[in-house]
């Protein structure tokens, strides 16, 4: 079962409450998404650590319910 945009946003917001999120369905199939996540909580973290924080928000759902998520993160100014 695939995730929709609202579910993806909710998982991220639960883990990173101050996040500003923009999600795009890349192929229109509900399985391949791109997300830009902006948060002050990323300050001082490497890009890898920022991405891990977002991916960890999904628990074991990455690769299962959420097939593909292209991720871009930025520190909120």
Coordinates of N, CA and C in Angstrom, one line a residue:
X1 N 0.8 -1.2 0.0 CA 0.0 0.0 0.0 C 0.9 1.2 0.0
X2 N 0.7 2.1 -0.9 CA 1.5 3.4 -1.1 C 1.0 4.4 -0.1
X3 N 1.8 5.4 0.1 CA 1.5 6.6 1.0 C 1.1 7.7 0.1
X4 N 0.2 8.6 0.6 CA -0.1 9.8 -0.1 C 0.7 11.0 0.5
X5 N 0.6 12.1 -0.2 CA 1.4 13.3 0.2 C 1.0 13.7 1.7
X6 N -0.2 13.7 2.0 CA -0.6 14.1 3.4 C 0.0 13.2 4.4
X7 N 0.0 11.9 4.2 CA 0.6 10.9 5.1 C 2.1 11.2 5.3
X8 N 2.8 11.4 4.2 CA 4.2 11.7 4.2 C 4.5 13.0 5.0
X9 N 3.7 14.0 4.8 CA 3.9 15.3 5.5 C 3.7 15.0 7.0
X10 N 2.7 14.2 7.4 CA 2.4 14.0 8.8 C 3.5 13.2 9.5
X11 N 4.1 12.2 8.8 CA 5.2 11.5 9.4 C 6.4 12.5 9.7
X12 N 6.7 13.3 8.7 CA 7.8 14.3 8.9 C 7.5 15.3 10.0
X13 N 6.3 15.8 10.0 CA 5.9 16.8 11.0 C 5.9 16.2 12.4
X14 N 5.6 15.0 12.5 CA 5.6 14.3 13.8 C 7.0 14.3 14.4
X15 N 8.0 14.0 13.5 CA 9.4 13.9 13.9 C 10.1 15.3 14.0
X16 N 9.6 16.2 13.1 CA 10.3 17.5 13.0 C 9.2 18.5 12.9
X17 N 8.6 18.9 14.1 CA 7.4 19.8 14.2 C 7.5 21.1 13.5
X18 N 8.7 21.7 13.4 CA 8.9 23.0 12.8 C 9.2 22.9 11.3
X19 N 9.1 21.8 10.7 CA 9.5 21.6 9.3 C 8.5 22.3 8.4
X20 N 9.1 22.9 7.4 CA 8.3 23.4 6.2 C 8.6 22.4 5.1
X21 N 7.5 21.9 4.5 CA 7.7 20.7 3.6 C 7.0 21.0 2.3
X22 N 7.7 20.7 1.2 CA 7.1 20.7 -0.1 C 7.3 19.3 -0.8
X23 N 6.2 18.7 -1.1 CA 6.3 17.3 -1.7 C 5.7 17.3 -3.1
X24 N 6.4 16.6 -4.0 CA 6.0 16.5 -5.4 C 5.9 15.0 -5.7
X25 N 4.8 14.6 -6.4 CA 4.7 13.2 -6.9 C 5.4 13.2 -8.2
X26 N 6.6 12.6 -8.3 CA 7.4 12.7 -9.5 C 6.9 12.0 -10.7
X27 N 6.2 10.9 -10.5 CA 5.7 10.1 -11.7 C 4.2 10.0 -11.8
X28 N 3.5 10.6 -10.8 CA 2.0 10.6 -10.8 C 1.5 9.2 -10.4
X29 N 2.4 8.4 -9.8 CA 2.0 7.0 -9.5 C 1.8 6.8 -8.0
X30 N 2.0 7.8 -7.2 CA 1.8 7.7 -5.8 C 2.9 6.9 -5.1
X31 N 4.0 6.6 -5.8 CA 5.0 5.8 -5.2 C 6.4 6.5 -5.3
X32 N 6.6 7.5 -6.1 CA 7.9 8.1 -6.3 C 7.7 9.6 -6.0
X33 N 8.3 10.1 -4.9 CA 8.1 11.4 -4.5 C 9.4 12.2 -4.3
X34 N 9.4 13.5 -4.4 CA 10.5 14.4 -4.1 C 10.0 15.3 -2.9
X35 N 10.9 15.5 -1.9 CA 10.5 16.4 -0.8 C 11.6 17.3 -0.5
X36 N 11.2 18.6 -0.3 CA 12.1 19.6 0.3 C 11.7 19.8 1.7
X37 N 12.6 19.7 2.6 CA 12.3 19.8 4.0 C 13.2 20.9 4.6
X38 N 12.6 21.9 5.2 CA 13.4 23.0 5.8 C 13.1 23.1 7.3
X39 N 14.1 23.1 8.1 CA 13.9 23.1 9.5 C 15.1 23.7 10.3
X40 N 14.8 24.4 11.3 CA 15.9 24.9 12.2 C 16.6 23.8 12.9
X41 N 15.9 22.7 13.1 CA 16.5 21.5 13.8 C 17.7 20.9 13.0
X42 N 17.9 21.3 11.8 CA 19.0 20.8 11.0 C 20.3 21.5 11.2
X43 N 20.2 22.7 11.9 CA 21.4 23.5 12.2 C 22.5 22.7 12.9
X44 N 23.7 22.7 12.3 CA 24.8 22.0 12.8 C 24.9 20.6 12.4
X45 N 23.9 20.1 11.7 CA 23.9 18.7 11.3 C 24.5 18.6 9.9
X46 N 25.2 17.5 9.6 CA 25.7 17.3 8.2 C 24.5 17.0 7.3
X47 N 24.6 17.1 6.0 CA 23.6 16.7 5.1 C 23.1 15.3 5.3
X48 N 24.0 14.4 5.5 CA 23.7 13.0 5.8 C 22.8 12.9 7.1
X49 N 23.2 13.6 8.1 CA 22.4 13.5 9.4 C 21.0 14.1 9.2
X50 N 20.9 15.2 8.4 CA 19.6 15.8 8.1 C 18.7 14.8 7.4
X51 N 19.3 14.1 6.4 CA 18.5 13.2 5.6 C 18.1 12.0 6.5
X52 N 19.0 11.5 7.4 CA 18.7 10.4 8.2 C 17.6 10.8 9.2
X53 N 17.5 12.0 9.7 CA 16.5 12.5 10.6 C 15.1 12.4 9.9
X54 N 15.1 12.8 8.6 CA 13.8 12.7 7.9 C 13.5 11.3 7.6
X55 N 14.4 10.5 7.1 CA 14.1 9.1 6.8 C 13.7 8.3 8.0
X56 N 14.3 8.6 9.2 CA 13.9 7.9 10.4 C 12.5 8.2 10.8
X57 N 11.9 9.3 10.4 CA 10.6 9.6 10.7 C 9.6 8.6 10.2
X58 N 10.0 7.8 9.2 CA 9.1 6.8 8.6 C 9.3 5.4 9.2
X59 N 10.1 5.3 10.1 CA 10.3 4.0 10.8 C 10.7 2.9 9.7
X60 N 10.1 1.8 9.7 CA 10.4 0.8 8.7 C 9.6 0.9 7.4
X61 N 8.9 2.0 7.2 CA 8.1 2.2 6.0 C 8.8 2.5 4.7
X62 N 10.1 3.0 4.8 CA 10.8 3.3 3.6 C 11.1 2.0 2.9
X63 N 10.8 2.1 1.6 CA 11.0 0.9 0.8 C 9.8 -0.1 0.8
X64 N 8.9 0.1 1.7 CA 7.7 -0.7 1.8 C 6.5 0.2 1.4
X65 N 5.9 0.9 2.4 CA 4.8 1.7 2.1 C 5.2 3.0 1.3
X66 N 6.4 3.4 1.5 CA 6.9 4.6 0.8 C 8.1 4.1 -0.1
X67 N 7.8 3.9 -1.4 CA 8.8 3.3 -2.3 C 10.0 4.1 -2.5
X68 N 9.9 5.4 -2.9 CA 11.0 6.2 -3.2 C 10.8 7.7 -2.8
X69 N 11.8 8.3 -2.1 CA 11.7 9.6 -1.7 C 13.0 10.3 -2.0
X70 N 13.0 11.2 -3.0 CA 14.2 12.0 -3.3 C 14.1 13.2 -2.3
X71 N 15.2 13.4 -1.6 CA 15.1 14.3 -0.5 C 16.1 15.5 -0.7
X72 N 15.7 16.7 -0.3 CA 16.5 17.9 -0.3 C 16.2 18.5 1.1
X73 N 17.2 18.8 1.8 CA 17.0 19.5 3.1 C 17.8 20.8 3.2
X74 N 17.3 21.7 4.0 CA 17.9 23.0 4.2 C 17.6 23.4 5.7
X75 N 18.6 24.2 6.2 CA 18.4 24.8 7.5 C 17.5 26.0 7.4
X76 N 16.5 26.2 8.2 CA 15.6 27.3 8.2 C 16.4 28.5 8.7
X77 N 16.2 29.7 8.0 CA 16.9 30.9 8.4 C 16.1 31.7 9.3

